[in-house]
XYZ file of C-alpha atoms in Angstrom:
657
model
C 160.469 144.548 11.287
C 157.774 146.905 10.513
C 157.037 147.782 6.830
C 157.880 151.103 5.468
C 154.228 151.919 5.120
C 153.921 152.284 8.882
C 151.807 149.191 9.545
C 153.065 146.446 12.069
C 154.444 143.264 10.945
C 151.052 141.560 11.368
C 149.613 143.872 8.352
C 147.510 145.641 10.910
C 147.593 149.306 11.230
C 148.751 150.796 15.019
C 144.805 151.441 15.656
C 144.008 148.124 14.739
C 146.694 146.534 16.659
C 145.355 148.362 19.847
C 141.969 147.320 19.133
C 143.003 143.651 18.616
C 144.772 143.903 21.934
C 141.658 144.811 23.693
C 140.105 142.008 22.463
C 137.904 143.550 19.946
C 136.789 142.419 16.307
C 140.062 143.320 15.272
C 141.386 139.660 15.977
C 138.246 138.193 14.137
C 136.429 137.317 17.537
C 132.806 136.093 17.341
C 129.908 136.325 19.310
C 130.072 138.915 22.502
C 131.654 142.149 21.874
C 134.724 142.750 23.832
C 133.261 145.594 26.036
C 130.116 143.566 27.195
C 132.630 140.541 27.673
C 134.721 142.644 29.820
C 131.399 143.839 31.767
C 130.514 140.595 32.068
C 133.782 139.411 33.620
C 134.476 142.422 35.961
C 130.676 141.913 37.203
C 130.952 138.492 37.770
C 133.825 138.529 39.987
C 135.973 135.583 41.310
C 134.256 132.326 41.148
C 134.425 129.348 43.528
C 135.535 126.887 40.851
C 136.754 123.487 41.578
C 140.126 122.562 41.014
C 140.743 119.593 38.415
C 142.128 116.700 40.362
C 144.510 114.088 39.015
C 147.207 113.761 36.267
C 146.997 116.139 33.341
C 147.373 114.865 29.823
C 151.032 115.832 28.498
C 150.942 118.323 25.483
C 152.263 116.709 22.306
C 155.964 117.499 21.541
C 156.470 118.759 17.955
C 157.675 116.236 15.517
C 160.812 115.475 14.016
C 162.128 118.475 11.932
C 159.846 121.038 13.426
C 159.845 124.185 13.779
C 160.604 124.450 10.207
C 162.267 127.803 9.971
C 160.922 128.688 6.357
C 157.177 128.338 7.798
C 157.248 131.531 9.668
C 157.059 135.041 8.462
C 160.382 136.956 8.802
C 158.610 139.249 11.344
C 157.466 135.985 13.307
C 160.584 133.950 13.475
C 161.137 134.490 17.225
C 157.912 132.740 17.793
C 160.096 129.390 16.355
C 162.544 129.643 19.185
C 159.237 129.632 21.825
C 157.237 127.158 20.067
C 159.915 124.649 20.287
C 159.695 124.943 24.091
C 156.050 125.317 24.489
C 155.019 121.425 25.309
C 158.244 120.930 27.386
C 157.494 124.079 29.262
C 153.519 122.970 29.682
C 154.447 119.446 30.157
C 156.840 120.620 33.529
C 153.738 122.112 35.079
C 152.982 120.393 38.577
C 149.855 118.303 38.026
C 150.098 116.260 41.421
C 147.002 116.743 43.965
C 148.987 119.173 46.276
C 149.001 122.662 47.166
C 151.609 123.247 44.289
C 149.536 122.124 41.362
C 150.003 124.506 38.417
C 153.549 125.383 39.577
C 155.508 125.731 36.501
C 158.429 123.801 37.624
C 161.362 122.642 35.328
C 163.754 126.019 35.518
C 162.573 127.426 32.628
C 162.370 131.118 33.944
C 163.406 133.218 37.076
C 165.185 131.792 40.232
C 164.594 130.698 42.690
C 162.343 128.302 40.975
C 160.023 127.233 43.473
C 156.037 127.424 43.756
C 155.976 130.675 45.763
C 157.862 132.602 43.304
C 155.058 134.303 41.450
C 157.815 135.644 38.747
C 158.076 131.673 37.592
C 154.370 131.826 36.384
C 154.681 134.604 33.861
C 155.021 132.126 31.047
C 151.379 131.642 31.354
C 151.011 134.495 28.815
C 153.479 132.550 26.371
C 151.276 129.332 26.565
C 148.169 131.331 26.668
C 149.296 132.953 23.156
C 149.890 129.560 21.600
C 146.330 128.464 22.547
C 144.891 131.426 21.204
C 146.409 132.237 18.030
C 146.012 130.212 14.740
C 149.045 129.634 12.246
C 150.031 126.905 9.913
C 152.925 126.430 11.970
C 151.263 126.219 15.723
C 149.605 122.743 16.479
C 148.733 123.734 19.762
C 146.043 126.320 18.484
C 143.210 124.900 20.725
C 144.998 122.456 22.198
C 143.078 120.650 24.976
C 145.824 119.507 26.927
C 147.629 122.935 26.889
C 144.393 124.670 27.925
C 144.151 122.345 31.057
C 147.932 122.611 31.833
C 147.502 126.716 31.479
C 144.486 126.925 33.768
C 146.151 125.062 36.305
C 149.042 127.250 36.193
C 146.986 130.392 36.126
C 145.137 129.233 39.532
C 148.619 128.627 41.138
C 149.452 131.949 40.022
C 146.531 133.609 41.374
C 146.610 131.626 44.484
C 150.025 133.535 45.170
C 148.138 137.054 45.229
C 148.448 138.629 48.668
C 145.601 140.356 50.139
C 146.928 143.905 49.249
C 147.229 142.594 45.826
C 150.702 142.263 45.478
C 152.478 138.885 44.757
C 155.808 137.441 46.549
C 158.921 136.836 44.661
C 161.919 135.510 47.306
C 159.375 134.303 49.994
C 156.130 133.306 50.103
C 155.253 136.365 52.530
C 156.751 139.036 50.282
C 155.012 141.884 49.021
C 157.076 142.781 46.021
C 157.302 145.423 43.332
C 158.942 143.165 40.515
C 156.407 140.308 40.645
C 153.585 142.572 40.906
C 154.447 145.258 38.111
C 155.713 142.698 35.668
C 152.598 140.100 36.637
C 149.965 142.839 35.805
C 151.450 142.751 32.271
C 151.747 138.969 31.818
C 148.322 138.436 33.264
C 146.394 141.271 31.368
C 148.169 139.486 28.273
C 147.140 136.367 29.497
C 143.538 137.827 29.714
C 143.430 139.320 26.318
C 144.507 135.878 24.770
C 141.881 133.645 26.689
C 139.325 136.523 25.847
C 140.130 136.318 22.092
C 139.663 132.619 21.826
C 136.471 132.958 24.147
C 137.312 130.483 26.725
C 137.642 129.724 30.758
C 135.117 132.594 31.350
C 135.403 131.958 35.381
C 139.051 132.367 34.886
C 138.631 135.418 32.884
C 136.263 136.788 35.706
C 139.319 135.936 38.371
C 141.934 137.402 36.655
C 140.015 140.673 36.201
C 139.519 140.870 39.890
C 143.228 139.970 40.577
C 144.368 142.322 37.930
C 142.363 145.391 39.589
C 143.878 144.535 42.875
C 147.243 144.274 41.850
C 147.044 147.828 40.029
C 145.321 149.361 43.191
C 148.525 148.035 45.287
C 151.131 149.353 42.624
C 149.531 152.683 41.977
C 148.781 153.532 45.437
C 150.670 156.821 46.233
C 151.176 155.753 49.695
C 153.171 152.602 48.590
C 156.822 153.093 49.331
C 157.737 152.455 45.804
C 156.749 155.666 45.068
C 158.923 157.825 47.945
C 161.531 160.314 46.277
C 163.558 158.834 43.228
C 162.352 155.648 41.946
C 164.659 152.890 43.018
C 163.865 150.406 40.652
C 162.574 152.293 37.440
C 162.552 149.180 35.194
C 159.977 147.333 37.465
C 157.781 150.476 38.140
C 157.495 151.030 34.382
C 156.635 147.403 33.592
C 153.742 147.887 36.033
C 152.638 150.983 34.270
C 153.011 149.569 30.827
C 150.765 146.329 32.303
C 148.105 148.667 33.780
C 147.624 150.349 30.525
C 147.131 147.356 28.983
C 144.845 145.900 31.585
C 142.690 149.141 31.770
C 141.889 149.094 27.694
C 140.794 145.814 28.242
C 138.688 146.392 31.003
C 138.158 150.232 31.978
C 137.863 151.117 35.714
C 137.758 155.204 36.204
C 139.318 155.618 39.260
C 142.204 153.139 38.654
C 142.576 154.834 35.177
C 143.144 158.154 37.558
C 145.664 156.561 39.454
C 147.427 155.657 36.350
C 147.297 159.141 35.097
C 149.058 160.459 38.177
C 151.459 157.869 38.617
C 152.691 158.173 35.173
C 153.199 161.947 35.845
C 155.255 161.304 38.912
C 157.046 158.753 37.360
C 158.137 160.684 34.501
C 159.569 163.345 37.423
C 161.066 161.051 39.831
C 162.616 157.770 37.903
C 165.049 159.489 35.579
C 168.190 161.073 36.786
C 168.943 164.605 35.245
C 171.834 163.303 33.696
C 169.482 161.387 31.430
C 169.630 157.647 32.496
C 166.527 155.700 34.209
C 167.023 154.967 37.717
C 168.223 151.331 39.032
C 169.254 151.421 42.592
C 169.835 155.226 42.026
C 172.396 154.827 39.401
C 172.653 154.264 36.047
C 172.153 150.696 34.260
C 172.647 149.888 30.579
C 171.226 146.484 30.370
C 168.110 147.502 32.531
C 167.582 150.783 30.719
C 168.090 149.425 27.004
C 166.622 146.100 27.481
C 163.768 146.233 29.760
C 162.744 149.892 30.667
C 162.742 150.802 26.782
C 160.550 148.097 25.958
C 157.993 148.894 28.565
C 158.123 152.254 27.924
C 157.616 151.557 24.193
C 154.395 149.758 25.186
C 152.950 152.556 26.937
C 153.984 154.623 24.047
C 152.129 152.437 21.365
C 149.316 151.862 23.583
C 148.495 155.673 24.384
C 150.892 158.204 22.778
C 152.086 159.182 25.979
C 153.512 162.488 26.253
C 155.411 161.439 29.294
C 157.080 158.570 27.456
C 158.215 160.083 24.619
C 159.863 162.925 26.923
C 161.534 160.162 28.907
C 162.719 158.695 25.713
C 164.026 161.916 24.176
C 166.087 162.370 27.397
C 167.439 158.974 27.383
C 168.370 158.995 24.043
C 170.686 161.970 24.341
C 172.309 160.205 27.218
C 173.003 157.081 25.623
C 174.761 158.441 22.897
C 177.454 159.399 25.495
C 177.946 155.746 26.766
C 177.705 153.667 23.808
C 180.890 153.623 22.114
C 180.853 152.544 18.225
C 183.616 150.202 17.226
C 184.526 150.621 13.628
C 183.842 148.321 10.756
C 180.255 148.457 11.874
C 181.074 145.782 14.261
C 178.792 147.197 17.177
C 178.758 149.036 20.380
C 180.941 148.773 23.535
C 178.993 149.978 26.405
C 180.279 152.053 29.387
C 179.418 148.900 31.730
C 182.064 149.750 34.375
C 179.614 152.450 35.913
C 176.655 149.988 35.468
C 174.612 149.945 39.077
C 173.356 146.496 38.729
C 174.176 144.284 35.502
C 177.030 143.828 33.192
C 175.971 144.324 29.502
C 179.163 144.940 27.970
C 178.478 144.932 24.141
C 175.661 144.906 21.699
C 176.363 143.274 18.046
C 175.522 145.643 14.994
C 172.646 143.055 14.495
C 171.899 141.072 17.405
C 170.876 137.891 17.454
C 167.269 136.299 18.661
C 165.850 136.842 21.195
C 166.503 140.288 21.140
C 164.180 142.210 23.547
C 165.322 145.576 23.396
C 164.163 145.529 19.966
C 160.780 146.487 20.878
C 161.782 149.912 22.254
C 162.362 151.061 18.364
C 158.545 151.831 18.856
C 159.891 155.053 20.632
C 162.000 156.175 17.512
C 159.104 158.659 16.117
C 159.038 160.240 19.645
C 163.119 160.451 19.982
C 164.648 159.784 16.505
C 168.109 159.686 18.210
C 167.490 156.327 19.262
C 167.516 155.148 15.730
C 171.535 154.702 15.926
C 171.230 151.892 18.513
C 168.808 149.258 16.867
C 169.596 147.479 13.655
C 168.181 148.920 10.522
C 165.179 147.261 8.531
C 167.615 146.241 5.761
C 170.076 144.478 7.901
C 167.328 142.581 10.106
C 165.789 141.654 6.853
C 168.940 140.215 5.619
C 169.378 138.332 8.818
C 166.056 136.925 8.928
C 166.551 135.843 5.531
C 169.792 134.090 6.573
C 168.019 132.634 9.608
C 165.516 130.929 7.401
C 167.965 129.702 4.856
C 169.966 127.614 7.737
C 169.864 123.925 7.730
C 167.534 122.054 10.255
C 164.880 123.014 12.611
C 164.551 126.092 14.537
C 166.485 125.717 17.751
C 164.767 125.736 21.282
C 165.664 128.330 23.698
C 167.975 126.963 26.507
C 166.284 127.022 30.022
C 166.864 130.150 32.296
C 167.228 133.736 31.139
C 166.652 133.315 27.102
C 163.062 131.915 27.791
C 161.939 135.347 28.888
C 158.442 135.787 28.143
C 158.882 139.586 27.679
C 160.010 138.750 23.904
C 156.646 136.866 23.564
C 154.540 139.287 25.121
C 155.959 142.044 22.981
C 155.937 140.419 19.836
C 152.642 141.360 19.639
C 153.465 144.689 18.625
C 156.329 143.844 15.947
C 159.090 146.158 15.745
C 159.683 149.606 14.207
C 163.321 149.587 13.170
C 164.713 152.385 11.176
C 165.655 152.586 7.763
C 169.263 152.504 6.936
C 169.408 156.118 6.030
C 167.611 157.133 9.498
C 170.110 155.094 11.498
C 173.271 156.287 9.598
C 171.579 159.678 10.244
C 171.367 159.154 13.948
C 174.827 157.471 14.240
C 176.364 160.492 12.562
C 174.739 162.599 15.661
C 176.113 160.736 18.359
C 178.328 163.521 20.711
C 181.724 161.951 20.100
C 181.239 161.690 16.202
C 179.327 165.035 15.730
C 181.967 166.698 17.298
C 185.861 166.206 18.068
C 186.666 169.113 20.798
C 184.265 169.283 23.846
C 184.081 168.276 27.355
C 180.750 167.970 29.457
C 179.644 166.586 33.068
C 176.428 164.959 32.887
C 175.262 165.349 36.302
C 172.982 163.821 38.555
C 171.678 166.618 41.123
C 169.671 163.859 43.229
C 172.391 161.439 44.298
C 175.252 163.316 43.551
C 177.000 161.789 40.560
C 179.097 163.260 38.062
C 179.853 161.820 34.627
C 182.353 163.231 32.602
C 182.891 163.074 29.032
C 185.625 164.605 27.019
C 186.190 164.285 23.417
C 189.683 165.315 21.846
C 190.722 164.850 18.043
C 192.487 161.741 19.157
C 190.321 160.166 21.713
C 186.952 159.816 23.572
C 186.925 159.617 27.586
C 184.641 158.779 29.977
C 184.625 158.615 33.662
C 182.524 158.401 36.882
C 182.917 160.699 40.090
C 180.793 161.326 43.084
C 178.730 159.113 45.073
C 178.886 155.399 44.195
C 175.287 154.414 44.322
C 175.901 150.607 44.242
C 179.138 148.392 45.167
C 178.756 146.832 41.637
C 179.892 150.143 39.849
C 183.435 151.145 39.534
C 184.183 154.814 40.299
C 187.060 157.244 38.530
C 188.349 156.622 34.872
C 186.223 154.395 32.858
C 186.809 154.238 28.762
C 189.266 155.544 26.198
C 188.015 155.218 22.545
C 189.751 156.137 19.231
C 187.541 156.993 15.983
C 189.789 154.322 14.449
C 190.926 151.906 16.403
C 187.769 151.729 18.425
C 187.928 151.124 22.259
C 191.198 150.830 23.722
C 190.940 151.036 27.550
C 187.747 149.644 29.039
C 186.965 149.600 32.749
C 184.987 146.619 34.153
C 182.979 146.108 37.374
C 185.650 143.949 39.275
C 188.558 144.891 41.369
C 190.992 143.055 39.050
C 189.749 144.389 35.565
C 188.890 148.172 36.892
C 190.704 150.964 35.543
C 192.226 152.599 38.686
C 195.089 152.464 41.427
C 195.006 149.425 43.543
C 196.448 150.142 46.867
C 196.054 149.256 50.635
C 192.563 147.326 50.732
C 191.792 147.643 47.101
C 191.199 149.879 43.987
C 190.501 153.193 44.266
C 187.793 152.747 41.936
C 185.607 150.323 44.502
C 185.431 153.461 46.534
C 183.483 157.095 46.240
C 185.602 159.454 44.774
C 185.261 162.908 45.388
C 186.372 165.351 42.568
C 187.365 168.661 41.492
C 187.241 169.997 37.724
C 189.215 172.764 36.187
C 189.734 173.988 32.687
C 192.624 175.981 31.931
C 193.509 176.031 35.090
C 189.998 177.605 36.242
C 187.142 175.936 38.120
C 184.984 174.583 35.606
C 180.960 173.776 36.448
C 181.051 170.783 34.062
C 178.574 172.941 31.422
C 179.628 171.730 27.732
C 182.548 173.624 26.365
C 184.995 173.493 23.489
C 188.213 173.598 25.260
C 190.441 174.882 22.505
C 194.238 174.307 23.197
C 193.261 173.897 26.861
C 193.236 170.957 29.040
C 190.704 169.686 31.555
C 192.128 168.554 35.054
C 190.332 166.472 37.615
C 191.594 166.190 40.760
C 190.049 163.136 42.701
C 190.590 161.135 45.756
C 189.446 158.106 47.957
C 187.158 159.113 50.409
C 189.672 157.908 52.909
C 192.546 160.012 51.505
C 194.975 157.257 50.951
C 194.862 157.408 47.068
C 194.826 161.143 45.598
C 195.099 161.344 41.291
C 195.544 164.142 39.051
C 193.617 163.332 35.978
C 194.727 165.844 32.810
C 192.849 165.315 29.445
C 194.945 167.506 27.085
C 194.903 167.305 23.032
C 197.907 165.258 23.076
C 196.639 162.650 25.359
C 195.247 161.409 28.912
C 197.801 161.519 31.846
C 197.216 160.181 35.484
C 199.497 161.591 38.357
C 198.977 159.434 41.405
C 200.111 159.504 45.019
C 199.305 156.786 47.441
C 200.474 156.618 51.056
C 201.379 152.987 50.550
C 202.675 150.994 47.598
C 200.663 150.524 44.887
C 199.847 149.425 41.368
C 198.210 151.107 38.225
C 195.747 148.913 36.625
C 194.801 149.394 32.864
C 192.198 147.308 31.617
C 193.046 147.119 27.548
C 190.916 145.750 24.980
C 193.102 144.142 22.233
C 192.504 142.666 19.077
C 194.344 139.418 17.640
C 196.069 141.772 15.224
C 197.686 143.977 17.710
C 201.279 144.560 17.913
C 202.328 145.024 21.479
C 206.193 146.005 22.429
C 207.611 147.303 25.816
C 210.221 149.673 25.404
C 213.148 147.562 25.760
C 211.909 145.828 22.779
C 210.242 142.794 24.539
C 207.116 141.712 22.960
C 203.605 140.833 24.351
C 200.954 138.991 22.550
C 197.431 138.400 22.506
C 195.767 135.869 24.853
C 199.255 135.410 26.423
C 200.725 136.686 29.788
C 203.841 138.909 29.754
C 206.035 140.975 31.617
C 209.141 143.363 31.284
C 211.300 145.943 33.101
C 210.302 148.949 30.868
C 209.378 152.455 30.826
C 206.316 151.990 28.434
C 204.584 149.782 25.886
C 203.401 150.386 22.525
C 199.912 149.063 20.756
C 199.816 149.329 17.057
C 196.009 148.797 15.659
C 196.002 149.072 12.101
C 196.969 153.141 11.280
C 196.937 153.909 14.903
C 199.323 153.575 17.497
C 198.517 153.776 21.263
C 201.676 154.495 23.475
C 201.515 153.902 27.216
C 204.594 155.698 29.288
C 205.407 155.675 32.837
C 208.907 157.370 32.793
C 210.955 155.075 35.428
C 212.201 151.513 34.418
C 209.273 149.595 36.391
C 208.865 145.960 35.842
C 205.202 145.673 34.335
C 202.948 142.889 33.104
C 200.043 141.851 31.195
C 197.613 139.262 31.954
C 195.128 138.032 29.855
C 191.574 137.312 30.650
C 188.714 135.433 29.385
C 186.500 138.401 29.151
C 185.590 139.115 25.334
C 183.188 141.473 23.768
C 180.626 140.888 20.579
C 179.679 138.118 18.858
C 182.971 137.563 17.252
C 184.856 137.437 20.722
C 187.774 139.005 19.291
C 187.780 141.943 21.546
C 189.701 140.603 24.663
C 190.477 142.386 27.917
C 194.410 142.252 28.778
C 195.170 143.649 32.284
C 198.466 146.115 32.549
C 199.691 146.273 35.775
C 202.616 148.872 37.063
C 203.683 148.257 40.525
C 205.258 151.365 42.006
C 206.383 152.650 45.492
C 203.355 155.029 45.704
C 203.941 157.898 43.181
C 203.549 157.544 39.624
C 202.615 159.245 36.299
C 201.317 157.395 33.300
C 200.486 158.635 30.082
C 198.155 157.474 27.453
C 198.405 158.710 23.749
C 197.026 157.931 20.596
C 198.138 158.832 17.079
């Protein structure tokens, strides 16, 4: 958490942090100045260094009871989780006299965990940090065994680089964006740490040469990654952020010009006109918020990029539409059903560590609306105090995704969390909280995607129509939210838990859906509008024409009139709480966490002062099926799928009072 003075969590001004990041005296270096050292490394070039042979000494494990929670400053608690795995991870480095010597085995990070995957080696930045930074709790500062193993890992990492500067991931002959883009950042931070402690001069020279080759590959306008819209925005942004770091370590004029040019291109082609950052040309909450924003934040911190500021501002506006705030400060439910890649369904009010999205908070000065989505300084301070007060040592991160090196790499900057007052002000400006009567289509003009959002006094609705960029996302009706009950309907990314009509070869939501829009019976172009007493109407159908639907979003509820060419079933994924009372129209009860069925014309759900009524008119046998899908830390919100089989025509209506 950044102190209110605007200084970072390490007690340095932003300028000092950037100076320190560049390897200058800001980190207390002794001897050769950073510019002179960089020039020496750059001109020396890669050396023909004889590789060590034979077994490497193991890095000593931590003593019993370590890491001691109270030894860590609040803003550095995350280091404890990585300190606990530093020695085990280093000791898993292959020290055999084979071509795989230096391979970071052990399945600590990324798959496939094999010696030709450059991404596996990204934790060299983590190990180099522990070697180069002195703390009272860090026994690995200048540890010789750690340095030897780190050196072997760096040698292997650099050996994977292709002659054109790129790195492989899934096969040794691959020239891949992700390992190259992210690798630039991790290799640059490794160079920074080695330079800070003034060790391995030959390896630093090789790192400099490697970084420049990788940047020339990444930033080349002729590279296919720059064609039209950016396909994987987070990966390209990682490369831009890493290049920013690398060029501040060692300036290279022509590469800097390439970076400036590509950053401008990125700002124009990596972001949808709807506001999200492209992932396989669709929106993706997880990659946008947890990966892209922190990388964009690093760029902004380092050079105050106007492009980064503009992109963050447009994204913050978009994000306010797809993050559903649950009552009682529980957190946010994300519109993940329309995410093109990942499934990140919810965010707790104060997330547990590791909390990689926190580093995107550095963009709040440029985009104040982002403050709504980060924990406040006060809440984070309380959570850190509670963590320190827990008995026993800090827990080690488990192998796999939670050991992501991004947290360690970005913790260097601290965070810039908002005050509670700033956060509350931003929350009050969320579109569906700021006003209770409006409709809008956030439209992507390049890929022809329509994201429909409608707010009426008793509900907030979201849906997706148009081109479906990936098979992961689900089309059509997406979510229904109530100001006091919270999220009621929440479509998932699966055929069995999405909101829609299941007929023939699957749900209509698993196809692209063509749609037309009306307001009060007249064509509507999707511009933000206050409907008054009028209803929005969406006519949409499967591309094969077998299922067509008239969706009416009126002041009194949401109605879907469905016509199918075959027998079908209406499928509604309801987010229920243990305290909900669920009653079919015939008086039969259904219960949270249990399956149930009844012949009925509707069902009523009572949640606190809110009543949700779902009606379908005719007597049909409907069923509730519970699932294992839960949300937020307390895991109380659980998806239960309501299914209503019918002969091919049915009208359902959901009202909330």
